XYZ file of C-alpha atoms in Angstrom:
456
model
C 0.000 0.000 0.000
C 1.331 3.461 -0.883
C 1.720 5.873 1.998
C 0.158 9.313 2.177
C 2.026 11.944 4.187
C 0.889 14.867 6.302
C 2.992 18.047 6.458
C 1.077 19.625 9.318
C 3.723 19.006 11.991
C 7.493 18.966 12.280
C 10.232 21.300 10.964
C 9.113 22.947 7.731
C 12.429 23.055 5.862
C 13.134 19.291 5.714
C 9.465 18.555 5.019
C 9.350 20.959 2.074
C 12.780 19.903 0.806
C 11.928 16.197 0.889
C 8.599 16.841 -0.821
C 10.169 19.143 -3.432
C 12.925 16.782 -4.528
C 10.721 14.161 -6.269
C 8.669 17.010 -7.761
C 11.874 18.511 -9.107
C 12.950 15.251 -10.686
C 9.512 14.894 -12.243
C 9.530 18.445 -13.605
C 13.029 17.967 -14.985
C 11.811 14.873 -16.758
C 8.826 16.744 -18.188
C 11.146 19.429 -19.492
C 13.369 16.684 -20.875
C 10.455 15.956 -23.223
C 10.863 19.438 -24.684
C 14.654 19.352 -24.604
C 14.783 16.006 -26.400
C 12.281 17.126 -29.041
C 14.156 20.358 -29.698
C 17.650 18.797 -29.575
C 16.808 15.948 -31.963
C 14.859 18.209 -34.293
C 17.542 20.910 -34.314
C 20.443 18.505 -34.830
C 18.860 16.155 -37.373
C 16.265 18.293 -39.173
C 17.873 21.754 -39.110
C 17.193 25.312 -37.967
C 13.889 25.714 -39.847
C 12.487 22.574 -38.198
C 13.663 23.801 -34.776
C 11.919 27.103 -35.413
C 8.756 25.181 -36.409
C 8.723 23.437 -33.038
C 9.246 26.702 -31.171
C 7.064 29.060 -33.210
C 3.964 28.220 -31.152
C 5.565 27.669 -27.730
C 3.547 30.396 -26.042
C 0.270 29.127 -27.542
C 0.989 25.638 -26.248
C 1.703 27.213 -22.868
C -1.625 29.054 -23.021
C -3.658 25.880 -23.628
C -1.654 23.386 -21.595
C -1.128 25.999 -18.893
C -4.878 26.370 -18.534
C -5.285 22.592 -18.295
C -2.418 22.171 -15.834
C -3.650 25.096 -13.740
C -7.104 23.523 -13.498
C -5.517 20.238 -12.472
C -3.498 21.927 -9.739
C -6.637 23.694 -8.557
C -8.601 20.438 -8.461
C -5.931 19.027 -6.147
C -6.255 21.848 -3.599
C -9.610 20.747 -2.046
C -8.197 17.218 -1.917
C -5.161 18.465 0.031
C -7.347 20.567 2.322
C -9.716 17.695 3.125
C -6.774 15.373 3.614
C -5.237 17.848 6.071
C -8.597 18.074 7.860
C -8.885 14.228 7.784
C -12.273 14.426 6.091
C -11.569 11.419 3.864
C -15.121 10.845 2.633
C -15.401 14.316 1.097
C -11.837 13.988 -0.181
C -12.725 10.843 -2.152
C -15.801 12.520 -3.591
C -13.694 15.437 -4.759
C -11.375 12.996 -6.534
C -14.262 11.269 -8.294
C -15.878 14.512 -9.462
C -12.553 15.935 -10.645
C -11.991 12.951 -12.938
C -15.402 13.438 -14.541
C -14.782 17.148 -15.029
C -11.371 16.405 -16.538
C -12.859 14.071 -19.144
C -15.331 16.669 -20.394
C -12.999 19.653 -20.238
C -9.978 18.012 -21.884
C -11.947 16.667 -24.858
C -13.677 20.025 -25.389
C -10.353 21.892 -25.279
C -8.757 19.399 -27.691
C -11.543 19.779 -30.267
C -11.698 23.573 -30.189
C -7.949 24.191 -30.259
C -7.338 21.619 -33.016
C -9.783 23.464 -35.263
C -8.058 26.797 -34.636
C -4.410 25.818 -35.274
C -4.068 27.571 -38.625
C -5.730 30.749 -37.427
C -3.510 30.859 -34.339
C -0.250 30.515 -36.264
C -1.209 33.141 -38.847
C -2.244 35.528 -36.091
C 1.224 35.111 -34.582
C 2.910 36.066 -37.865
C 4.612 32.684 -38.195
C 7.120 32.795 -41.097
C 5.862 30.952 -44.199
C 8.968 28.774 -44.500
C 8.200 27.102 -41.159
C 4.392 27.311 -41.200
C 3.644 23.731 -42.279
C 5.904 22.147 -39.675
C 4.597 24.443 -36.949
C 1.003 23.546 -37.901
C 1.596 19.793 -37.676
C 3.406 20.077 -34.350
C 0.695 22.286 -32.853
C -2.178 20.140 -34.165
C -0.805 16.906 -32.729
C -0.028 18.581 -29.413
C -3.611 19.841 -29.137
C -5.104 16.457 -30.078
C -3.101 15.024 -27.181
C -4.466 17.501 -24.608
C -6.473 14.784 -22.732
C -3.257 12.829 -22.139
C -1.550 15.843 -20.586
C -4.679 16.851 -18.640
C -5.136 13.477 -16.975
C -1.479 12.989 -16.138
C -1.321 16.348 -14.382
C -4.640 15.809 -12.584
C -3.688 12.369 -11.275
C -0.263 13.620 -10.238
C -1.889 16.554 -8.432
C -4.193 14.221 -6.500
C -1.334 11.929 -5.494
C 0.754 14.927 -4.382
C -2.184 16.238 -2.352
C -1.861 13.090 -0.255
C 1.774 13.936 0.469
C 3.268 11.494 -2.064
C 5.453 13.306 -4.588
C 7.550 10.248 -5.485
C 5.088 7.977 -7.303
C 4.380 10.282 -10.305
C 8.123 10.648 -10.783
C 8.713 6.948 -11.418
C 6.016 6.770 -14.057
C 7.333 9.914 -15.663
C 10.877 8.500 -15.694
C 9.704 5.480 -17.655
C 7.678 7.703 -19.950
C 10.615 10.051 -20.612
C 12.880 7.181 -21.604
C 10.118 5.936 -23.901
C 9.777 9.441 -25.370
C 13.470 9.577 -26.252
C 13.318 6.187 -27.953
C 10.148 7.106 -29.862
C 11.600 10.476 -30.887
C 14.558 8.787 -32.528
C 12.368 6.083 -34.064
C 9.718 8.453 -35.447
C 12.188 11.039 -36.768
C 15.150 8.977 -37.935
C 13.568 5.637 -38.850
C 10.059 6.598 -39.975
C 11.027 10.036 -41.272
C 7.991 11.793 -39.788
C 9.879 15.031 -39.052
C 8.490 17.452 -36.462
C 5.186 15.547 -36.447
C 7.071 12.505 -35.147
C 8.445 14.521 -32.229
C 4.925 15.614 -31.255
C 3.504 12.087 -31.583
C 6.253 10.669 -29.362
C 5.548 13.247 -26.652
C 1.760 12.783 -26.679
C 1.998 8.993 -26.554
C 4.497 9.077 -23.702
C 2.365 11.435 -21.602
C -0.718 9.324 -22.247
C 1.092 6.278 -20.931
C 2.147 8.197 -17.813
C -1.491 9.098 -17.166
C -2.640 5.507 -17.507
C 0.033 4.192 -15.142
C -0.795 6.866 -12.545
C -4.481 5.978 -12.650
C -3.897 2.234 -12.226
C -1.435 2.724 -9.410
C -3.496 5.322 -7.561
C -6.571 3.168 -7.174
C -4.724 -0.078 -6.520
C -2.251 1.202 -3.939
C -3.940 4.030 -2.008
C -6.477 2.451 0.319
C -7.542 5.930 1.394
C -8.942 6.458 -2.130
C -11.060 3.283 -2.254
C -14.595 4.468 -2.969
C -18.142 3.316 -2.304
C -20.881 3.725 -4.942
C -22.097 6.870 -3.151
C -18.621 8.415 -3.496
C -18.654 7.967 -7.276
C -21.833 9.972 -7.878
C -21.445 13.277 -9.670
C -22.100 16.031 -7.139
C -22.799 19.463 -8.568
C -21.896 21.276 -5.344
C -18.433 19.704 -5.299
C -18.051 20.327 -9.034
C -18.786 24.007 -8.507
C -16.202 24.194 -5.744
C -13.589 22.481 -7.905
C -14.293 24.820 -10.803
C -14.330 27.802 -8.427
C -10.751 26.961 -7.429
C -9.423 25.287 -10.574
C -10.633 27.587 -13.337
C -9.030 30.753 -11.868
C -5.747 28.849 -11.605
C -6.083 27.784 -15.225
C -7.006 31.289 -16.307
C -3.996 32.643 -14.455
C -1.707 30.587 -16.699
C -3.721 31.490 -19.791
C -3.722 35.196 -18.984
C 0.028 35.001 -18.438
C 0.367 33.208 -21.762
C -1.503 35.962 -23.625
C 1.385 38.260 -22.828
C 3.809 35.522 -23.880
C 1.974 35.158 -27.201
C 2.317 38.895 -27.808
C 6.010 38.693 -26.973
C 6.580 35.647 -29.174
C 4.634 37.234 -32.011
C 6.909 40.267 -31.816
C 9.912 37.936 -31.812
C 8.566 35.926 -34.778
C 8.499 39.156 -36.786
C 12.274 39.480 -36.256
C 12.900 36.446 -38.516
C 13.684 32.728 -38.420
C 17.067 33.174 -36.712
C 15.494 34.958 -33.736
C 12.738 32.331 -33.571
C 15.373 29.574 -33.429
C 17.378 31.398 -30.726
C 14.211 32.008 -28.709
C 13.235 28.335 -29.046
C 16.590 27.027 -27.839
C 16.827 29.581 -25.017
C 13.293 28.882 -23.798
C 13.921 25.140 -23.689
C 16.998 25.694 -21.536
C 15.297 28.316 -19.371
C 12.284 26.094 -18.727
C 14.656 23.321 -17.675
C 16.707 25.397 -15.207
C 13.617 27.037 -13.697
C 12.206 23.609 -12.743
C 13.496 23.832 -9.135
C 11.580 27.098 -8.680
C 8.378 25.618 -10.112
C 8.801 22.493 -7.998
C 9.321 24.515 -4.841
C 6.157 26.449 -5.617
C 4.163 23.258 -6.199
C 5.417 21.894 -2.895
C 4.268 25.076 -1.172
C 0.775 24.661 -2.670
C 0.391 21.235 -1.042
C 2.115 22.358 2.167
C -0.094 25.433 2.570
C -3.214 23.515 1.525
C -2.687 20.841 4.171
C -1.863 23.363 6.896
C -4.821 25.513 5.928
C -7.037 22.439 6.217
C -5.485 21.606 9.605
C -6.033 25.176 10.843
C -2.305 25.992 11.258
C -1.614 29.273 9.456
C 1.585 29.978 11.408
C 3.172 26.956 9.761
C 2.484 28.513 6.370
C 4.696 31.486 7.277
C 7.379 29.072 8.494
C 7.190 27.366 5.119
C 7.573 30.673 3.244
C 10.817 31.428 5.094
C 12.214 27.934 4.513
C 11.293 27.968 0.825
C 12.857 31.414 0.317
C 16.134 30.217 1.816
C 16.253 27.197 -0.493
C 15.307 29.325 -3.485
C 18.031 31.905 -2.828
C 20.767 29.274 -2.699
C 19.628 27.804 -6.009
C 19.274 31.167 -7.763
C 22.863 32.117 -6.939
C 24.191 28.762 -8.150
C 22.263 28.629 -11.437
C 23.065 32.261 -12.229
C 26.775 31.563 -11.971
C 26.423 28.408 -14.076
C 24.494 30.126 -16.873
C 26.894 33.056 -17.105
C 29.749 30.602 -17.557
C 28.210 27.930 -19.783
C 25.231 29.360 -21.678
C 26.969 29.044 -25.063
C 27.785 25.397 -24.359
C 24.135 24.652 -23.566
C 23.084 26.345 -26.816
C 25.188 23.815 -28.741
C 22.736 21.101 -27.661
C 20.324 22.488 -30.257
C 22.376 24.573 -32.674
C 25.304 23.770 -34.940
C 28.585 25.516 -33.983
C 28.647 27.466 -37.260
C 25.377 29.282 -36.354
C 27.291 31.817 -34.254
C 24.665 34.580 -34.325
C 21.932 32.262 -33.050
C 24.245 30.890 -30.344
C 25.085 34.442 -29.195
C 21.399 35.418 -29.046
C 20.555 32.259 -27.097
C 23.296 32.989 -24.561
C 22.163 36.620 -24.256
C 18.609 35.547 -23.457
C 19.823 33.103 -20.781
C 22.226 35.603 -19.203
C 19.525 38.242 -18.793
C 16.760 35.906 -17.622
C 18.767 33.954 -15.029
C 20.065 37.235 -13.578
C 16.486 37.937 -12.473
C 15.613 34.444 -11.217
C 15.173 35.694 -7.643
C 12.058 37.535 -8.836
C 10.780 34.330 -10.444
C 11.502 32.364 -7.270
C 9.501 34.749 -5.088
C 6.700 34.713 -7.642
C 6.479 30.899 -7.507
C 6.569 30.683 -3.720
C 4.006 33.410 -3.062
C 1.621 32.518 -5.872
C 1.452 28.806 -5.053
C 1.123 29.491 -1.336
C -1.843 31.782 -1.957
C -3.381 29.169 -4.257
C -2.852 26.371 -1.747
C -4.804 28.356 0.828
C -7.695 28.500 -1.631
C -7.358 32.130 -2.799
C -6.951 31.181 -6.441
C -8.885 34.132 -7.829
C -6.579 36.543 -6.026
C -3.510 34.733 -7.347
C -4.988 34.951 -10.841
C -4.505 38.706 -10.853
C -0.752 38.226 -10.673
C -1.125 36.645 -14.109
C -2.827 39.835 -15.271
C 0.187 41.793 -14.051
C 2.504 39.518 -16.038
C 0.355 39.865 -19.147
C 0.386 43.665 -18.968
C 4.176 43.696 -18.611
C 4.789 41.397 -21.596
C 2.350 43.317 -23.782
C 4.133 46.582 -22.981
C 7.515 45.024 -23.751
C 6.274 43.553 -27.052
C 4.701 46.841 -28.169
C 7.433 49.223 -26.992
C 10.752 47.506 -26.193
C 10.947 44.941 -29.029
C 10.338 47.456 -31.861
C 12.991 49.726 -30.329
C 15.665 47.223 -29.291
C 14.870 44.031 -31.219
C 15.976 40.786 -29.574
C 17.326 42.682 -26.555
C 13.749 43.725 -25.817
C 12.581 40.114 -26.090
C 15.197 39.105 -23.515
C 13.765 41.516 -20.945
C 10.154 40.418 -21.462
C 10.029 37.732 -18.770
C 12.040 39.594 -16.081
C 9.748 42.609 -16.492
C 6.716 40.345 -16.105
C 8.146 38.744 -12.945
C 8.715 42.184 -11.434
C 5.139 43.285 -12.171
C 3.753 40.048 -10.692
C 5.712 40.446 -7.456
C 4.535 44.018 -7.040
C 1.058 42.513 -6.808
C 1.846 39.250 -4.968
C 3.715 40.687 -1.977
C 0.806 42.813 -0.701
C -1.607 40.043 -1.761
C 0.198 37.520 0.445
C 0.205 39.937 3.399
C -3.562 40.277 2.970
C -4.103 36.499 2.725
C -1.868 35.714 5.699
C -3.700 38.156 7.934
C -6.963 36.475 6.964
C -5.504 33.037 7.623
C -4.499 34.094 11.106
C -8.183 34.630 11.853
C -9.209 31.139 10.819
C -11.682 29.619 13.252
C -11.062 25.970 14.027
C -13.691 23.823 15.721
C -13.424 20.121 16.359
C -10.264 19.888 14.296
C -11.834 21.237 11.107
C -11.709 24.638 9.379
C -15.135 26.219 9.643
C -14.675 29.757 8.286
C -12.317 32.610 7.756
C -13.222 36.249 7.869
């Protein structure tokens, strides 16, 4: 039987660190999907194919970000009920969330698949890479249910304090993705479409393995017929928490789409540099994302247990860990960014390598802002204030739109490089006072008979 784990007692730093580490490994593996796709495509199919894969990165983030945000939100009531030891309601939340996921993921897949061409033309995708970008985007959108269910099931398992199990399934899936990438691209000759097919199939397998394991190994999730009924009141609560989290990612992505559209207009070379740099950046920011995800579960459980003071302890511990990492990765990127660029780009493409390194130098120099953003946003979400956290996404969107409309036309690729750091700054200017507001409310939580009754 798999073991669930409470984080409502004991020193916060080792609890968060131990919970974060498997999350980090899992996130690194998920980013390995993107790294492998881009590296194989760039090395074996060329710069135009690499640009095709990256031309719609921000659109993929918009759609998959919405799905993943909803999944994270669906896990918050599960974590809260687990912390409150209300296991019956917890199981009912799990059952309803799976039904919602089935409907939502299929609807998103259908709508987005029909809009692929319109999306790419709206983003001013260069004609010489349009066909490849269309195929990659279409297959990715068709596979949305695979991604949705993997992230939902992983979120539920993490809500029970188990961050290790999803990692093992993802490890197997990542290895499979690498093998399928090589097979589909080199043996079958499917080009960028083969890279997308390999990724979708691998994530679908991860979702299936998580589902089988979850219900076979977690006795706490074994349901009665009454638990499996669709309950509209629980569905509303899940949507009330999950949809704002999804919209937060989507709103953030709107700014990213504007920024990427401005970058696309700079030409294929800038698109290729942006693609390579983003793949590397997404990989090295995994520890910050993982730390934030750990704080969502940690704060959710302690909110459910009526222990707001432990949430503040967790913030301090997470900030210490984040600061150490930010210093280390900043030094590494300033020394080796060009070497990392060679994973995707041939040595003779010196201009693209220089632009990739420039993007990484600027972005990692501002990683402390990103780290604070992750910690504060996920903590607020874990306490159930997802609509408030959503507005930080609005701040990011506004910043990226301003950069794309003003800085990129004036300074070209330099302006693109400052898009994300500007967005992180704007988000923190909102999140810091927002957290102070939330924490003061949490301190007034009323606890009766071991369960959270209300906050005012």
